[in-house]
Amino acid sequence: MDKIDLSEVCQNYRARVIRVTPLDDYYLLETNRGPKELHVWPRVDVMRWSFAWRERLARQGFREVERFIRTRESKPYVLVGKQGVTMTDHLRKVDSYPSTVYTSYQCGRVVAMMHQSQQESNLLAGIDYLQQEQMKAETEWTRAKALVESFRSKYRREKGEKRWVAGLMDPLLQRMERSTIMLGSDSIAADSVGVSHRDLFRDNWGLVSGKLHLRGFFRPALSVQQRDVASYLRDVYLRNQDLQQVDSFLDGYEEVKPLSYGDYTLLLAFMARPREIWKSVESYVKRVAVNEDVPITGIEQALLSQQSIDTLLRHIADRAERPRSEGIHEPL
C-alpha cells in the first residue's frame, strides 16, 4: 500500500472521516456520508483515462459503475506528488451475478459501451499496447524455442514422463508461433485498436440491489480491447462450458460495437496463446534441470483446459467466418 498523508487528502472532500482501515489495495473509510474507498494511482495518466471512460459510460446510460467522487473544488481526484488519489462509494453488499444467456448479453453490451468510451480518449494510444503484446509474444516464443532445444539435447534418450513432455513441445511451439503471427496480421487496422484493461473477468461484475454493476480497474494493467474480450470469454467458458453464453456476449457486444475481421483475428490470437501449457511445461523443465522430483499433474490439468479452449477457438473462428463476404481471407 502506498504511503500518503490520509488526513491531508481527506480534507479535500466534504465527507468527515470517522475511521480508516487499510486493505490490500485501497483504504476503506467510514464517513458521515457512508462507507468510501480511497484508491492510490501510481500513474496519473491512467487515472485520468479511467475517470474519462467512467463518465462517458455513465452518459451513455450505464451508471452502475464506480465513479470518482468530486472534491470540495469539484475535482474528480487529488494529486499527491507524482501519484493520484480517488474516492468512490464502497458497496457493502455485492452478490454474484447469475451466469445465464441473458446476463451474458447484458455484459456484452456494457463492455462494448465501455470500450467505446475508452476509445474516445486520446490519452493512451492503442497501437503502443498492441506493439507491446507483439513484442511479448515474440520474446516468449524465442524463450520457448531455447528451452525446448535445451531440454531435448539433455533428455532426448530418456523414456517415461520426460519423453512424454518432450512430445508436447512441437505443438506448443506451433501454437505460440501462430499466436505471434496473428498478432501482426495485416487485417488489423492500427487506427481501430483501442486501449482497455489487460484482463476482464467475472469478478469485475456483481449484483447490487438486483442491478448489474461493473467493478474494479483501480490499478489496471493495460492492453488492447480484444485481450479484454478474450480473457472474459475464456474465463466464462472454462467455468460453464456453455457456447450459448459466448454467442450471447458477442451478440450484445456487436449490437453496440461491431467487430471487424481484424478484431476477430486479434481476439483469436490472444485465445490461441497456450498460456497454461507453456507455464506448466516451463516450470517442469526448470525444476527437472535442478534434479527436483516433479509431478506432471500441472501439465495434465493445463492440457484439459486447452482442450476446452480449443473448442471455444473453433466456435469463435466459425463465427468470424460465417458473416464475412468482403473478399477472401486466410482461414483463422
PDB file of C-alpha atoms in Angstrom, residues 18-308:
ATOM      1  CA  ILE A  18     -14.597   8.572  11.234  1.00  0.00           C
ATOM      2  CA  ARG A  19     -12.357   5.547  10.760  1.00  0.00           C
ATOM      3  CA  VAL A  20      -9.733   4.387   8.247  1.00  0.00           C
ATOM      4  CA  THR A  21      -8.985   0.709   7.535  1.00  0.00           C
ATOM      5  CA  PRO A  22      -6.052  -0.068   5.206  1.00  0.00           C
ATOM      6  CA  LEU A  23      -6.836  -3.056   2.970  1.00  0.00           C
ATOM      7  CA  ASP A  24      -4.766  -4.822   0.303  1.00  0.00           C
ATOM      8  CA  ASP A  25      -5.264  -2.313  -2.497  1.00  0.00           C
ATOM      9  CA  TYR A  26      -7.294   0.558  -1.036  1.00  0.00           C
ATOM     10  CA  TYR A  27      -8.262   2.365   2.169  1.00  0.00           C
ATOM     11  CA  LEU A  28     -11.769   1.754   3.496  1.00  0.00           C
ATOM     12  CA  LEU A  29     -13.180   4.934   5.043  1.00  0.00           C
ATOM     13  CA  GLU A  30     -16.162   5.136   7.374  1.00  0.00           C
ATOM     14  CA  THR A  31     -17.574   8.644   6.944  1.00  0.00           C
ATOM     15  CA  ASN A  32     -20.645  10.635   7.871  1.00  0.00           C
ATOM     16  CA  ARG A  33     -21.729  10.143   4.245  1.00  0.00           C
ATOM     17  CA  GLY A  34     -21.402   6.369   4.297  1.00  0.00           C
ATOM     18  CA  PRO A  35     -18.519   3.996   3.533  1.00  0.00           C
ATOM     19  CA  LYS A  36     -15.998   5.155   0.928  1.00  0.00           C
ATOM     20  CA  GLU A  37     -12.922   3.753  -0.763  1.00  0.00           C
ATOM     21  CA  LEU A  38      -9.710   5.698  -1.256  1.00  0.00           C
ATOM     22  CA  HIS A  39      -7.537   4.440  -4.129  1.00  0.00           C
ATOM     23  CA  VAL A  40      -3.953   5.468  -4.878  1.00  0.00           C
ATOM     24  CA  TRP A  41      -2.943   5.529  -8.552  1.00  0.00           C
ATOM     25  CA  PRO A  42       0.776   5.180  -9.356  1.00  0.00           C
ATOM     26  CA  ARG A  43       0.127   6.506 -12.887  1.00  0.00           C
ATOM     27  CA  VAL A  44      -1.769   9.780 -13.112  1.00  0.00           C
ATOM     28  CA  ASP A  45      -2.367   9.409 -16.864  1.00  0.00           C
ATOM     29  CA  VAL A  46      -4.113   6.078 -16.306  1.00  0.00           C
ATOM     30  CA  MET A  47      -6.212   7.629 -13.516  1.00  0.00           C
ATOM     31  CA  ARG A  48      -7.321  10.459 -15.806  1.00  0.00           C
ATOM     32  CA  TRP A  49      -8.111   7.969 -18.561  1.00  0.00           C
ATOM     33  CA  SER A  50     -10.117   5.868 -16.109  1.00  0.00           C
ATOM     34  CA  PHE A  51     -12.086   8.889 -14.920  1.00  0.00           C
ATOM     35  CA  ALA A  52     -12.900   9.852 -18.505  1.00  0.00           C
ATOM     36  CA  TRP A  53     -14.246   6.459 -19.605  1.00  0.00           C
ATOM     37  CA  ARG A  54     -16.338   6.046 -16.446  1.00  0.00           C
ATOM     38  CA  GLU A  55     -18.010   9.406 -17.033  1.00  0.00           C
ATOM     39  CA  ARG A  56     -18.625   8.686 -20.714  1.00  0.00           C
ATOM     40  CA  LEU A  57     -20.102   5.293 -19.847  1.00  0.00           C
ATOM     41  CA  ALA A  58     -22.486   6.922 -17.376  1.00  0.00           C
ATOM     42  CA  ARG A  59     -23.519   9.459 -20.016  1.00  0.00           C
ATOM     43  CA  GLN A  60     -24.279   6.593 -22.383  1.00  0.00           C
ATOM     44  CA  GLY A  61     -26.836   5.397 -19.851  1.00  0.00           C
ATOM     45  CA  PHE A  62     -24.962   2.791 -17.782  1.00  0.00           C
ATOM     46  CA  ARG A  63     -24.494   4.365 -14.364  1.00  0.00           C
ATOM     47  CA  GLU A  64     -23.782   1.171 -12.384  1.00  0.00           C
ATOM     48  CA  VAL A  65     -20.042   1.760 -12.403  1.00  0.00           C
ATOM     49  CA  GLU A  66     -17.757   3.097  -9.654  1.00  0.00           C
ATOM     50  CA  ARG A  67     -17.383   6.803 -10.379  1.00  0.00           C
ATOM     51  CA  PHE A  68     -14.969   9.216  -8.728  1.00  0.00           C
ATOM     52  CA  ILE A  69     -16.448  11.466  -6.027  1.00  0.00           C
ATOM     53  CA  ARG A  70     -15.738  15.159  -6.533  1.00  0.00           C
ATOM     54  CA  THR A  71     -13.660  17.163  -4.072  1.00  0.00           C
ATOM     55  CA  ARG A  72     -14.739  20.425  -2.421  1.00  0.00           C
ATOM     56  CA  GLU A  73     -13.312  22.152  -5.502  1.00  0.00           C
ATOM     57  CA  SER A  74     -15.277  19.836  -7.840  1.00  0.00           C
ATOM     58  CA  LYS A  75     -12.171  17.967  -8.948  1.00  0.00           C
ATOM     59  CA  PRO A  76     -12.502  14.205  -9.592  1.00  0.00           C
ATOM     60  CA  TYR A  77      -9.166  13.330  -7.983  1.00  0.00           C
ATOM     61  CA  VAL A  78      -6.386  14.645  -5.751  1.00  0.00           C
ATOM     62  CA  LEU A  79      -2.753  14.817  -6.832  1.00  0.00           C
ATOM     63  CA  VAL A  80      -0.168  13.858  -4.203  1.00  0.00           C
ATOM     64  CA  GLY A  81       3.321  14.226  -5.598  1.00  0.00           C
ATOM     65  CA  LYS A  82       3.515  12.015  -8.678  1.00  0.00           C
ATOM     66  CA  GLN A  83       0.519   9.927  -7.625  1.00  0.00           C
ATOM     67  CA  GLY A  84      -3.214  10.406  -7.861  1.00  0.00           C
ATOM     68  CA  VAL A  85      -5.903   9.614  -5.279  1.00  0.00           C
ATOM     69  CA  THR A  86      -9.587   8.970  -5.922  1.00  0.00           C
ATOM     70  CA  MET A  87     -12.576   8.398  -3.661  1.00  0.00           C
ATOM     71  CA  THR A  88     -15.520   6.170  -4.583  1.00  0.00           C
ATOM     72  CA  ASP A  89     -18.549   4.789  -2.787  1.00  0.00           C
ATOM     73  CA  HIS A  90     -17.992   1.443  -1.076  1.00  0.00           C
ATOM     74  CA  LEU A  91     -20.661  -1.145  -1.854  1.00  0.00           C
ATOM     75  CA  ARG A  92     -21.277  -3.177   1.295  1.00  0.00           C
ATOM     76  CA  LYS A  93     -23.278  -5.969  -0.288  1.00  0.00           C
ATOM     77  CA  VAL A  94     -22.329  -7.251  -3.731  1.00  0.00           C
ATOM     78  CA  ASP A  95     -23.858 -10.540  -4.864  1.00  0.00           C
ATOM     79  CA  SER A  96     -22.588 -12.824  -7.584  1.00  0.00           C
ATOM     80  CA  TYR A  97     -24.491 -12.312 -10.794  1.00  0.00           C
ATOM     81  CA  PRO A  98     -26.292 -15.299 -12.341  1.00  0.00           C
ATOM     82  CA  SER A  99     -24.430 -16.939 -15.204  1.00  0.00           C
ATOM     83  CA  THR A 100     -27.150 -17.003 -17.857  1.00  0.00           C
ATOM     84  CA  VAL A 101     -27.528 -16.289 -21.547  1.00  0.00           C
ATOM     85  CA  TYR A 102     -29.340 -13.042 -20.752  1.00  0.00           C
ATOM     86  CA  THR A 103     -26.719 -11.719 -18.331  1.00  0.00           C
ATOM     87  CA  SER A 104     -24.009 -12.602 -20.850  1.00  0.00           C
ATOM     88  CA  TYR A 105     -25.849 -10.484 -23.407  1.00  0.00           C
ATOM     89  CA  GLN A 106     -26.074  -7.599 -20.914  1.00  0.00           C
ATOM     90  CA  CYS A 107     -22.371  -7.893 -20.115  1.00  0.00           C
ATOM     91  CA  GLY A 108     -21.512  -7.865 -23.809  1.00  0.00           C
ATOM     92  CA  ARG A 109     -23.425  -4.633 -24.354  1.00  0.00           C
ATOM     93  CA  VAL A 110     -21.846  -2.915 -21.350  1.00  0.00           C
ATOM     94  CA  VAL A 111     -18.297  -3.991 -22.268  1.00  0.00           C
ATOM     95  CA  ALA A 112     -18.827  -2.633 -25.793  1.00  0.00           C
ATOM     96  CA  MET A 113     -20.077   0.652 -24.319  1.00  0.00           C
ATOM     97  CA  MET A 114     -17.042   0.748 -22.037  1.00  0.00           C
ATOM     98  CA  HIS A 115     -14.710   0.112 -24.975  1.00  0.00           C
ATOM     99  CA  GLN A 116     -16.370   2.862 -26.987  1.00  0.00           C
ATOM    100  CA  SER A 117     -15.906   5.226 -24.053  1.00  0.00           C
ATOM    101  CA  GLN A 118     -12.251   4.257 -23.676  1.00  0.00           C
ATOM    102  CA  GLN A 119     -11.560   4.625 -27.375  1.00  0.00           C
ATOM    103  CA  GLU A 120     -12.791   8.218 -27.403  1.00  0.00           C
ATOM    104  CA  SER A 121      -9.845   9.222 -25.222  1.00  0.00           C
ATOM    105  CA  ASN A 122      -6.545  10.324 -26.767  1.00  0.00           C
ATOM    106  CA  LEU A 123      -4.615   9.976 -23.502  1.00  0.00           C
ATOM    107  CA  LEU A 124      -3.378   6.464 -24.337  1.00  0.00           C
ATOM    108  CA  ALA A 125      -2.542   5.016 -27.773  1.00  0.00           C
ATOM    109  CA  GLY A 126      -3.853   1.541 -28.564  1.00  0.00           C
ATOM    110  CA  ILE A 127      -1.169   0.827 -31.146  1.00  0.00           C
ATOM    111  CA  ASP A 128       1.521   1.212 -28.455  1.00  0.00           C
ATOM    112  CA  TYR A 129      -0.084  -1.536 -26.387  1.00  0.00           C
ATOM    113  CA  LEU A 130      -0.554  -3.782 -29.415  1.00  0.00           C
ATOM    114  CA  GLN A 131       3.151  -3.452 -30.173  1.00  0.00           C
ATOM    115  CA  GLN A 132       3.922  -4.374 -26.560  1.00  0.00           C
ATOM    116  CA  GLU A 133       1.791  -7.519 -26.940  1.00  0.00           C
ATOM    117  CA  GLN A 134       3.578  -8.389 -30.184  1.00  0.00           C
ATOM    118  CA  MET A 135       6.996  -7.958 -28.553  1.00  0.00           C
ATOM    119  CA  LYS A 136       5.935 -10.034 -25.551  1.00  0.00           C
ATOM    120  CA  ALA A 137       4.684 -12.845 -27.790  1.00  0.00           C
ATOM    121  CA  GLU A 138       7.923 -12.799 -29.793  1.00  0.00           C
ATOM    122  CA  THR A 139      10.004 -12.877 -26.601  1.00  0.00           C
ATOM    123  CA  GLU A 140       8.036 -15.789 -25.115  1.00  0.00           C
ATOM    124  CA  TRP A 141       8.243 -17.745 -28.353  1.00  0.00           C
ATOM    125  CA  THR A 142      12.017 -17.203 -28.532  1.00  0.00           C
ATOM    126  CA  ARG A 143      12.406 -18.264 -24.896  1.00  0.00           C
ATOM    127  CA  ALA A 144      10.261 -21.337 -25.507  1.00  0.00           C
ATOM    128  CA  LYS A 145      12.368 -22.393 -28.508  1.00  0.00           C
ATOM    129  CA  ALA A 146      15.551 -22.115 -26.440  1.00  0.00           C
ATOM    130  CA  LEU A 147      14.005 -24.069 -23.578  1.00  0.00           C
ATOM    131  CA  VAL A 148      12.819 -26.836 -25.913  1.00  0.00           C
ATOM    132  CA  GLU A 149      16.242 -27.140 -27.542  1.00  0.00           C
ATOM    133  CA  SER A 150      17.946 -27.330 -24.140  1.00  0.00           C
ATOM    134  CA  PHE A 151      15.525 -29.951 -22.845  1.00  0.00           C
ATOM    135  CA  ARG A 152      15.816 -32.132 -25.925  1.00  0.00           C
ATOM    136  CA  SER A 153      19.597 -32.005 -26.011  1.00  0.00           C
ATOM    137  CA  LYS A 154      19.787 -33.184 -22.412  1.00  0.00           C
ATOM    138  CA  TYR A 155      16.919 -35.685 -22.242  1.00  0.00           C
ATOM    139  CA  ARG A 156      16.493 -36.887 -25.829  1.00  0.00           C
ATOM    140  CA  ARG A 157      17.291 -40.505 -24.833  1.00  0.00           C
ATOM    141  CA  GLU A 158      15.080 -40.517 -21.750  1.00  0.00           C
ATOM    142  CA  LYS A 159      11.879 -42.509 -21.510  1.00  0.00           C
ATOM    143  CA  GLY A 160       8.702 -42.164 -19.458  1.00  0.00           C
ATOM    144  CA  GLU A 161       7.472 -38.760 -18.328  1.00  0.00           C
ATOM    145  CA  LYS A 162      10.352 -36.760 -19.812  1.00  0.00           C
ATOM    146  CA  ARG A 163       9.735 -38.301 -23.212  1.00  0.00           C
ATOM    147  CA  TRP A 164       6.015 -37.543 -22.883  1.00  0.00           C
ATOM    148  CA  VAL A 165       6.748 -33.895 -22.051  1.00  0.00           C
ATOM    149  CA  ALA A 166       9.141 -33.685 -24.993  1.00  0.00           C
ATOM    150  CA  GLY A 167       6.316 -34.866 -27.258  1.00  0.00           C
ATOM    151  CA  LEU A 168       4.231 -31.849 -26.248  1.00  0.00           C
ATOM    152  CA  MET A 169       6.826 -29.325 -27.264  1.00  0.00           C
ATOM    153  CA  ASP A 170       6.384 -29.177 -31.036  1.00  0.00           C
ATOM    154  CA  PRO A 171       2.610 -28.500 -30.798  1.00  0.00           C
ATOM    155  CA  LEU A 172       3.340 -25.943 -28.064  1.00  0.00           C
ATOM    156  CA  LEU A 173       5.814 -24.045 -30.261  1.00  0.00           C
ATOM    157  CA  GLN A 174       3.418 -24.182 -33.222  1.00  0.00           C
ATOM    158  CA  ARG A 175       0.634 -22.623 -31.154  1.00  0.00           C
ATOM    159  CA  MET A 176       2.925 -19.888 -29.863  1.00  0.00           C
ATOM    160  CA  GLU A 177       4.126 -19.163 -33.395  1.00  0.00           C
ATOM    161  CA  ARG A 178       0.574 -19.000 -34.720  1.00  0.00           C
ATOM    162  CA  SER A 179      -0.498 -16.616 -31.978  1.00  0.00           C
ATOM    163  CA  THR A 180       2.521 -14.391 -32.664  1.00  0.00           C
ATOM    164  CA  ILE A 181       1.824 -14.282 -36.399  1.00  0.00           C
ATOM    165  CA  MET A 182      -1.858 -13.463 -35.863  1.00  0.00           C
ATOM    166  CA  LEU A 183      -0.961 -10.552 -33.569  1.00  0.00           C
ATOM    167  CA  GLY A 184       0.852  -8.968 -36.507  1.00  0.00           C
ATOM    168  CA  SER A 185      -1.802  -9.747 -39.123  1.00  0.00           C
ATOM    169  CA  ASP A 186      -2.327  -7.240 -41.957  1.00  0.00           C
ATOM    170  CA  SER A 187      -6.091  -7.429 -41.311  1.00  0.00           C
ATOM    171  CA  ILE A 188      -5.648  -5.419 -38.091  1.00  0.00           C
ATOM    172  CA  ALA A 189      -6.213  -1.713 -38.692  1.00  0.00           C
ATOM    173  CA  ALA A 190      -3.898   0.249 -36.397  1.00  0.00           C
ATOM    174  CA  ASP A 191      -6.298   3.184 -36.054  1.00  0.00           C
ATOM    175  CA  SER A 192      -9.071   0.895 -34.787  1.00  0.00           C
ATOM    176  CA  VAL A 193      -7.055  -0.565 -31.878  1.00  0.00           C
ATOM    177  CA  GLY A 194      -8.220   0.812 -28.537  1.00  0.00           C
ATOM    178  CA  VAL A 195      -6.775   0.595 -25.032  1.00  0.00           C
ATOM    179  CA  SER A 196      -8.527  -1.260 -22.240  1.00  0.00           C
ATOM    180  CA  HIS A 197      -7.720  -3.447 -19.246  1.00  0.00           C
ATOM    181  CA  ARG A 198      -5.494  -6.415 -19.893  1.00  0.00           C
ATOM    182  CA  ASP A 199      -7.872  -8.883 -18.284  1.00  0.00           C
ATOM    183  CA  LEU A 200     -11.612  -8.675 -17.691  1.00  0.00           C
ATOM    184  CA  PHE A 201     -13.090 -11.433 -15.517  1.00  0.00           C
ATOM    185  CA  ARG A 202     -16.404 -12.417 -13.978  1.00  0.00           C
ATOM    186  CA  ASP A 203     -15.133 -10.896 -10.714  1.00  0.00           C
ATOM    187  CA  ASN A 204     -15.483  -7.475 -12.324  1.00  0.00           C
ATOM    188  CA  TRP A 205     -19.265  -7.919 -12.248  1.00  0.00           C
ATOM    189  CA  GLY A 206     -21.688  -8.053  -9.349  1.00  0.00           C
ATOM    190  CA  LEU A 207     -25.312  -7.544  -8.430  1.00  0.00           C
ATOM    191  CA  VAL A 208     -26.162  -4.594  -6.193  1.00  0.00           C
ATOM    192  CA  SER A 209     -29.834  -4.291  -5.261  1.00  0.00           C
ATOM    193  CA  GLY A 210     -30.645  -6.503  -8.236  1.00  0.00           C
ATOM    194  CA  LYS A 211     -28.724  -4.373 -10.746  1.00  0.00           C
ATOM    195  CA  LEU A 212     -25.664  -5.465 -12.698  1.00  0.00           C
ATOM    196  CA  HIS A 213     -22.581  -3.462 -11.641  1.00  0.00           C
ATOM    197  CA  LEU A 214     -19.206  -3.144 -13.353  1.00  0.00           C
ATOM    198  CA  ARG A 215     -16.478  -3.064 -10.694  1.00  0.00           C
ATOM    199  CA  GLY A 216     -12.746  -2.628 -10.175  1.00  0.00           C
ATOM    200  CA  PHE A 217      -9.994  -1.427 -12.535  1.00  0.00           C
ATOM    201  CA  PHE A 218      -8.354   0.877  -9.971  1.00  0.00           C
ATOM    202  CA  ARG A 219      -4.825  -0.332 -10.678  1.00  0.00           C
ATOM    203  CA  PRO A 220      -5.283  -1.720 -14.140  1.00  0.00           C
ATOM    204  CA  ALA A 221      -2.668  -3.408 -16.240  1.00  0.00           C
ATOM    205  CA  LEU A 222      -3.439  -2.156 -19.724  1.00  0.00           C
ATOM    206  CA  SER A 223      -3.568  -3.796 -23.125  1.00  0.00           C
ATOM    207  CA  VAL A 224      -5.806  -3.708 -26.187  1.00  0.00           C
ATOM    208  CA  GLN A 225      -9.562  -4.188 -26.037  1.00  0.00           C
ATOM    209  CA  GLN A 226      -9.536  -7.540 -27.814  1.00  0.00           C
ATOM    210  CA  ARG A 227      -7.490  -9.035 -24.976  1.00  0.00           C
ATOM    211  CA  ASP A 228     -10.184  -7.796 -22.573  1.00  0.00           C
ATOM    212  CA  VAL A 229     -12.825  -9.757 -24.515  1.00  0.00           C
ATOM    213  CA  ALA A 230     -10.594 -12.815 -24.969  1.00  0.00           C
ATOM    214  CA  SER A 231      -9.868 -13.011 -21.224  1.00  0.00           C
ATOM    215  CA  TYR A 232     -13.537 -12.687 -20.329  1.00  0.00           C
ATOM    216  CA  LEU A 233     -14.770 -15.320 -22.785  1.00  0.00           C
ATOM    217  CA  ARG A 234     -12.005 -17.715 -21.729  1.00  0.00           C
ATOM    218  CA  ASP A 235     -12.979 -17.227 -18.099  1.00  0.00           C
ATOM    219  CA  VAL A 236     -16.686 -17.688 -18.753  1.00  0.00           C
ATOM    220  CA  TYR A 237     -16.293 -20.763 -20.951  1.00  0.00           C
ATOM    221  CA  LEU A 238     -13.850 -22.547 -18.647  1.00  0.00           C
ATOM    222  CA  ARG A 239     -16.362 -22.096 -15.824  1.00  0.00           C
ATOM    223  CA  ASN A 240     -19.525 -23.311 -17.534  1.00  0.00           C
ATOM    224  CA  GLN A 241     -18.637 -24.819 -20.944  1.00  0.00           C
ATOM    225  CA  ASP A 242     -21.644 -23.029 -22.483  1.00  0.00           C
ATOM    226  CA  LEU A 243     -21.126 -21.731 -26.025  1.00  0.00           C
ATOM    227  CA  GLN A 244     -24.567 -20.093 -25.958  1.00  0.00           C
ATOM    228  CA  GLN A 245     -23.307 -17.670 -23.343  1.00  0.00           C
ATOM    229  CA  VAL A 246     -20.273 -16.924 -25.525  1.00  0.00           C
ATOM    230  CA  ASP A 247     -22.501 -16.133 -28.503  1.00  0.00           C
ATOM    231  CA  SER A 248     -24.860 -14.121 -26.319  1.00  0.00           C
ATOM    232  CA  PHE A 249     -21.987 -11.959 -25.048  1.00  0.00           C
ATOM    233  CA  LEU A 250     -20.700 -11.360 -28.568  1.00  0.00           C
ATOM    234  CA  ASP A 251     -24.240 -10.636 -29.822  1.00  0.00           C
ATOM    235  CA  GLY A 252     -24.642  -7.978 -27.146  1.00  0.00           C
ATOM    236  CA  TYR A 253     -21.184  -6.576 -27.844  1.00  0.00           C
ATOM    237  CA  GLU A 254     -21.656  -6.361 -31.608  1.00  0.00           C
ATOM    238  CA  GLU A 255     -25.053  -4.740 -31.223  1.00  0.00           C
ATOM    239  CA  VAL A 256     -23.192  -1.762 -29.771  1.00  0.00           C
ATOM    240  CA  LYS A 257     -19.714  -2.063 -31.324  1.00  0.00           C
ATOM    241  CA  PRO A 258     -19.427  -4.383 -34.363  1.00  0.00           C
ATOM    242  CA  LEU A 259     -16.272  -6.480 -34.565  1.00  0.00           C
ATOM    243  CA  SER A 260     -14.252  -6.358 -37.780  1.00  0.00           C
ATOM    244  CA  TYR A 261     -12.330  -9.279 -39.255  1.00  0.00           C
ATOM    245  CA  GLY A 262      -9.194  -7.770 -37.745  1.00  0.00           C
ATOM    246  CA  ASP A 263     -10.882  -7.616 -34.330  1.00  0.00           C
ATOM    247  CA  TYR A 264     -11.693 -11.314 -34.518  1.00  0.00           C
ATOM    248  CA  THR A 265      -8.139 -12.063 -35.613  1.00  0.00           C
ATOM    249  CA  LEU A 266      -6.766 -10.311 -32.522  1.00  0.00           C
ATOM    250  CA  LEU A 267      -9.347 -11.949 -30.289  1.00  0.00           C
ATOM    251  CA  LEU A 268      -8.323 -15.399 -31.527  1.00  0.00           C
ATOM    252  CA  ALA A 269      -4.625 -14.531 -31.342  1.00  0.00           C
ATOM    253  CA  PHE A 270      -4.919 -13.933 -27.595  1.00  0.00           C
ATOM    254  CA  MET A 271      -7.028 -17.059 -27.086  1.00  0.00           C
ATOM    255  CA  ALA A 272      -4.660 -19.203 -29.148  1.00  0.00           C
ATOM    256  CA  ARG A 273      -1.717 -18.414 -26.895  1.00  0.00           C
ATOM    257  CA  PRO A 274      -1.284 -21.648 -24.846  1.00  0.00           C
ATOM    258  CA  ARG A 275      -0.701 -19.847 -21.559  1.00  0.00           C
ATOM    259  CA  GLU A 276      -1.393 -22.647 -19.095  1.00  0.00           C
ATOM    260  CA  ILE A 277       0.550 -25.295 -21.026  1.00  0.00           C
ATOM    261  CA  TRP A 278       3.537 -23.007 -21.540  1.00  0.00           C
ATOM    262  CA  LYS A 279       3.698 -22.061 -17.857  1.00  0.00           C
ATOM    263  CA  SER A 280       3.375 -25.655 -16.668  1.00  0.00           C
ATOM    264  CA  VAL A 281       5.934 -27.010 -19.162  1.00  0.00           C
ATOM    265  CA  GLU A 282       8.382 -24.204 -18.399  1.00  0.00           C
ATOM    266  CA  SER A 283       8.037 -24.852 -14.658  1.00  0.00           C
ATOM    267  CA  TYR A 284       8.519 -28.602 -15.171  1.00  0.00           C
ATOM    268  CA  VAL A 285      11.663 -28.178 -17.282  1.00  0.00           C
ATOM    269  CA  LYS A 286      13.265 -25.709 -14.877  1.00  0.00           C
ATOM    270  CA  ARG A 287      12.663 -27.968 -11.876  1.00  0.00           C
ATOM    271  CA  VAL A 288      13.875 -31.069 -13.703  1.00  0.00           C
ATOM    272  CA  ALA A 289      17.063 -29.168 -14.560  1.00  0.00           C
ATOM    273  CA  VAL A 290      17.911 -28.913 -10.846  1.00  0.00           C
ATOM    274  CA  ASN A 291      17.055 -32.575 -10.251  1.00  0.00           C
ATOM    275  CA  GLU A 292      13.762 -31.973  -8.472  1.00  0.00           C
ATOM    276  CA  ASP A 293      11.143 -34.717  -8.438  1.00  0.00           C
ATOM    277  CA  VAL A 294       8.431 -33.040 -10.489  1.00  0.00           C
ATOM    278  CA  PRO A 295       4.870 -34.362 -10.923  1.00  0.00           C
ATOM    279  CA  ILE A 296       3.213 -33.904 -14.309  1.00  0.00           C
ATOM    280  CA  THR A 297      -0.240 -33.221 -12.855  1.00  0.00           C
ATOM    281  CA  GLY A 298       0.067 -29.492 -13.605  1.00  0.00           C
ATOM    282  CA  ILE A 299       0.732 -30.205 -17.266  1.00  0.00           C
ATOM    283  CA  GLU A 300      -2.148 -32.679 -17.429  1.00  0.00           C
ATOM    284  CA  GLN A 301      -4.536 -30.115 -15.974  1.00  0.00           C
ATOM    285  CA  ALA A 302      -3.294 -27.500 -18.440  1.00  0.00           C
ATOM    286  CA  LEU A 303      -3.945 -29.888 -21.317  1.00  0.00           C
ATOM    287  CA  LEU A 304      -7.536 -30.392 -20.167  1.00  0.00           C
ATOM    288  CA  SER A 305      -8.054 -26.633 -20.044  1.00  0.00           C
ATOM    289  CA  GLN A 306      -6.525 -26.314 -23.504  1.00  0.00           C
ATOM    290  CA  GLN A 307      -8.998 -28.845 -24.899  1.00  0.00           C
ATOM    291  CA  SER A 308     -11.837 -26.612 -23.729  1.00  0.00           C
TER     292      SER A 308
END
